[in-house]
C-alpha cells in the first residue's frame, strides 16, 4: 500500500524521529514529493566491464567505462610547461576500481533531472516543509536568469554552468533513480582516468596531437559536431561540441581534455596535497566535500582554453579552483547555489565506485543557500 504523508503528519514524523521520508502537499494537490534519502549499496555487484545506464522512465542512456584499480603519481613535475603551483607536490596515489562516464553529462541527461515533474523546484518548496528538510533533500534546480545554453548547442552537447552543488544534487538524484552509488569523481580518480597510463602533460602518446582528442579554443569555432541550432557555431565562435566526437583515450573515455572543464568531488584545500605523506602510496587521496560553498576544483580545460596559455588548463594535472567571482553576475542576494551564471565552460561527468571508500559512504549534498 502506498503511503502518503500530508504536511501535518510529516512535521509530526520529522519531529519525532528527526528524519523526513517523503511527502505530498495533499491528495488533491500537485504530485510533487521529496524523495527518501537514497540508500545505495556500498559495493556494486556488476561485472568488471563497461555498462550502459538508462535513466528509469526515459529513453535517455549513457555509457559507463570500467576503470580498474591502479597506482600513479598525481600532480605535475615542476618543469612541466604551463604548470601552476597548485599541481604539486606530486604524490603516489592508489585508486580503487570505478566506473566513469564515457562522456560528459549532456543536456539530454540533465534536463531529465531539471524537468522531473515529481520534484519540487528549489525555491518552491512549501514553507512548512522547508523547516523539516535538510540540504540533501532532492529538489531540482531553480530557473536561470538567462538562456542556459549561452548560444552553445543543446542536443548531445555537455550541460554547462551548473554549480558544484547542482552537480552533486544531480548525482544524488541519480542514486535515487538507479539505486547505484553515483557521485562526482574524486580528483585522484579523475586524473588517473585522464592520464590513462601516461605520465606526461596529456593522456595520449607524445606523437599524437591534442586536436585529435580535444575541443579547445583553437579548433572549436566550427560547425563540425555541433547542434544545428548552435548560434555560436553559425557565427564562427568557439563553442562546445557534441560529446564523444573526438578520439577516446586508452580507457575509452572521451573529452577528458577540453570541451568543458569538469567538477571533481573534493573540497579544495591548498594545504591538503602537502599534508599527504611523501614516502608511501596513499589510498584514495581525496578531501571530502563539506557544507562550504567554496572552493572546489574543475579539471580538463574547455572550449575556451589554449595550450599556449600561461597556465595550460587542458593538461591532465591542471586544477582550476572555484571562488566567489564565479557568481559575480548573479543578481540575487543571496546568490544561487545552483547556477554559476556566465561561466559556460564548466560541466561534469559521473562516477560509480565498485566499492565505496568508507569515508564517502552516505555522501550527500550539504550546501545551503545563505549570504556569501
Coordinates of C-alpha atoms in Angstrom, one line a residue, residues 198-341:
X198 CA 50.6 8.3 -19.3
X199 CA 52.8 10.4 -17.0
X200 CA 53.2 13.4 -19.4
X201 CA 51.0 16.5 -19.9
X202 CA 48.3 14.6 -21.7
X203 CA 46.6 11.2 -21.6
X204 CA 47.9 10.1 -25.0
X205 CA 51.2 9.3 -26.7
X206 CA 53.7 12.2 -27.4
X207 CA 53.5 11.5 -31.2
X208 CA 49.7 12.2 -31.2
X209 CA 48.1 15.6 -31.4
X210 CA 45.9 17.4 -28.8
X211 CA 43.5 18.3 -31.6
X212 CA 42.7 14.7 -32.2
X213 CA 41.5 14.4 -28.6
X214 CA 40.2 17.8 -27.5
X215 CA 37.9 20.6 -28.4
X216 CA 39.7 23.8 -27.4
X217 CA 39.8 27.5 -28.4
X218 CA 41.9 26.9 -31.4
X219 CA 39.7 24.3 -33.1
X220 CA 36.2 24.7 -31.6
X221 CA 35.0 27.6 -33.8
X222 CA 33.5 25.2 -36.3
X223 CA 30.1 23.6 -37.1
X224 CA 31.6 20.1 -37.1
X225 CA 29.9 18.0 -34.4
X226 CA 27.6 20.8 -33.2
X227 CA 23.9 21.1 -32.8
X228 CA 22.5 22.7 -35.9
X229 CA 20.9 25.3 -33.6
X230 CA 24.2 26.3 -32.1
X231 CA 24.3 30.1 -32.8
X232 CA 28.0 30.3 -31.8
X233 CA 28.9 27.7 -34.4
X234 CA 26.9 29.7 -37.0
X235 CA 28.9 32.8 -36.1
X236 CA 32.2 31.0 -36.2
X237 CA 32.8 31.5 -32.5
X238 CA 34.5 28.9 -30.2
X239 CA 31.9 26.7 -28.6
X240 CA 31.1 23.4 -27.0
X241 CA 30.7 20.3 -29.3
X242 CA 28.7 17.2 -29.1
X243 CA 30.3 14.8 -26.6
X244 CA 32.3 11.8 -27.8
X245 CA 33.2 13.3 -31.2
X246 CA 37.0 13.3 -30.6
X247 CA 39.2 10.3 -30.0
X248 CA 38.8 8.4 -26.8
X249 CA 41.9 7.7 -24.6
X250 CA 43.1 4.2 -24.0
X251 CA 40.5 3.6 -21.3
X252 CA 37.7 4.6 -23.7
X253 CA 36.9 8.0 -22.2
X254 CA 36.2 11.0 -24.4
X255 CA 36.7 14.7 -23.8
X256 CA 39.0 14.4 -20.8
X257 CA 40.9 17.3 -22.4
X258 CA 38.7 20.2 -23.5
X259 CA 35.1 20.7 -24.4
X260 CA 34.1 21.6 -20.9
X261 CA 36.0 21.6 -17.6
X262 CA 34.6 19.1 -15.1
X263 CA 33.8 19.3 -11.5
X264 CA 35.5 16.9 -9.1
X265 CA 34.2 15.8 -5.7
X266 CA 36.8 17.2 -3.4
X267 CA 36.7 20.3 -1.2
X268 CA 39.7 22.4 -2.2
X269 CA 42.3 23.0 0.4
X270 CA 45.7 24.4 -0.8
X271 CA 47.4 22.6 2.1
X272 CA 45.8 19.2 1.5
X273 CA 48.3 17.9 -1.0
X274 CA 51.2 18.9 1.2
X275 CA 49.6 17.1 4.1
X276 CA 49.8 13.7 2.3
X277 CA 52.9 11.5 3.1
X278 CA 55.6 11.6 0.5
X279 CA 57.1 8.3 1.4
X280 CA 54.3 5.9 0.8
X281 CA 51.3 5.2 -1.6
X282 CA 48.1 6.9 -0.4
X283 CA 44.8 5.1 -0.9
X284 CA 42.1 7.5 -2.2
X285 CA 43.8 10.8 -1.5
X286 CA 40.6 12.8 -1.5
X287 CA 39.4 15.7 0.6
X288 CA 35.7 15.0 1.4
X289 CA 33.3 17.9 0.5
X290 CA 31.7 19.8 3.3
X291 CA 28.8 22.3 3.6
X292 CA 31.1 25.1 2.3
X293 CA 30.0 26.6 -1.0
X294 CA 33.7 27.4 -1.9
X295 CA 36.0 26.1 -3.1
X296 CA 36.1 23.1 -5.4
X297 CA 38.2 22.1 -8.5
X298 CA 37.4 21.7 -12.1
X299 CA 39.7 19.6 -14.3
X300 CA 40.4 19.1 -18.0
X301 CA 40.1 22.6 -19.6
X302 CA 37.4 23.7 -22.0
X303 CA 36.5 25.0 -25.5
X304 CA 37.8 28.5 -24.3
X305 CA 41.3 27.4 -23.3
X306 CA 44.5 27.3 -25.3
X307 CA 47.5 25.0 -24.7
X308 CA 49.7 28.1 -25.1
X309 CA 48.0 30.0 -22.2
X310 CA 50.5 30.8 -19.3
X311 CA 48.6 28.1 -17.3
X312 CA 47.6 25.4 -19.7
X313 CA 44.3 24.1 -18.3
X314 CA 44.0 21.4 -20.9
X315 CA 46.6 19.2 -19.2
X316 CA 45.9 16.1 -17.1
X317 CA 47.2 17.7 -13.9
X318 CA 45.8 21.1 -14.2
X319 CA 43.5 22.4 -11.5
X320 CA 41.2 25.4 -11.7
X321 CA 39.8 26.4 -8.3
X322 CA 36.3 27.9 -7.9
X323 CA 35.7 31.1 -5.9
X324 CA 33.0 33.8 -5.3
X325 CA 33.9 35.6 -8.6
X326 CA 32.4 32.6 -10.5
X327 CA 29.0 34.0 -9.5
X328 CA 29.7 37.7 -9.8
X329 CA 27.0 38.1 -12.5
X330 CA 24.3 36.6 -10.3
X331 CA 22.0 39.5 -9.2
X332 CA 20.4 37.6 -6.3
X333 CA 21.0 38.2 -2.7
X334 CA 22.0 35.6 -1.5
X335 CA 23.4 34.2 -4.8
X336 CA 22.2 31.0 -6.2
X337 CA 23.6 27.6 -5.1
X338 CA 22.6 26.1 -8.5
X339 CA 24.0 28.2 -11.3
X340 CA 27.3 29.9 -11.8
X341 CA 25.9 32.5 -14.4

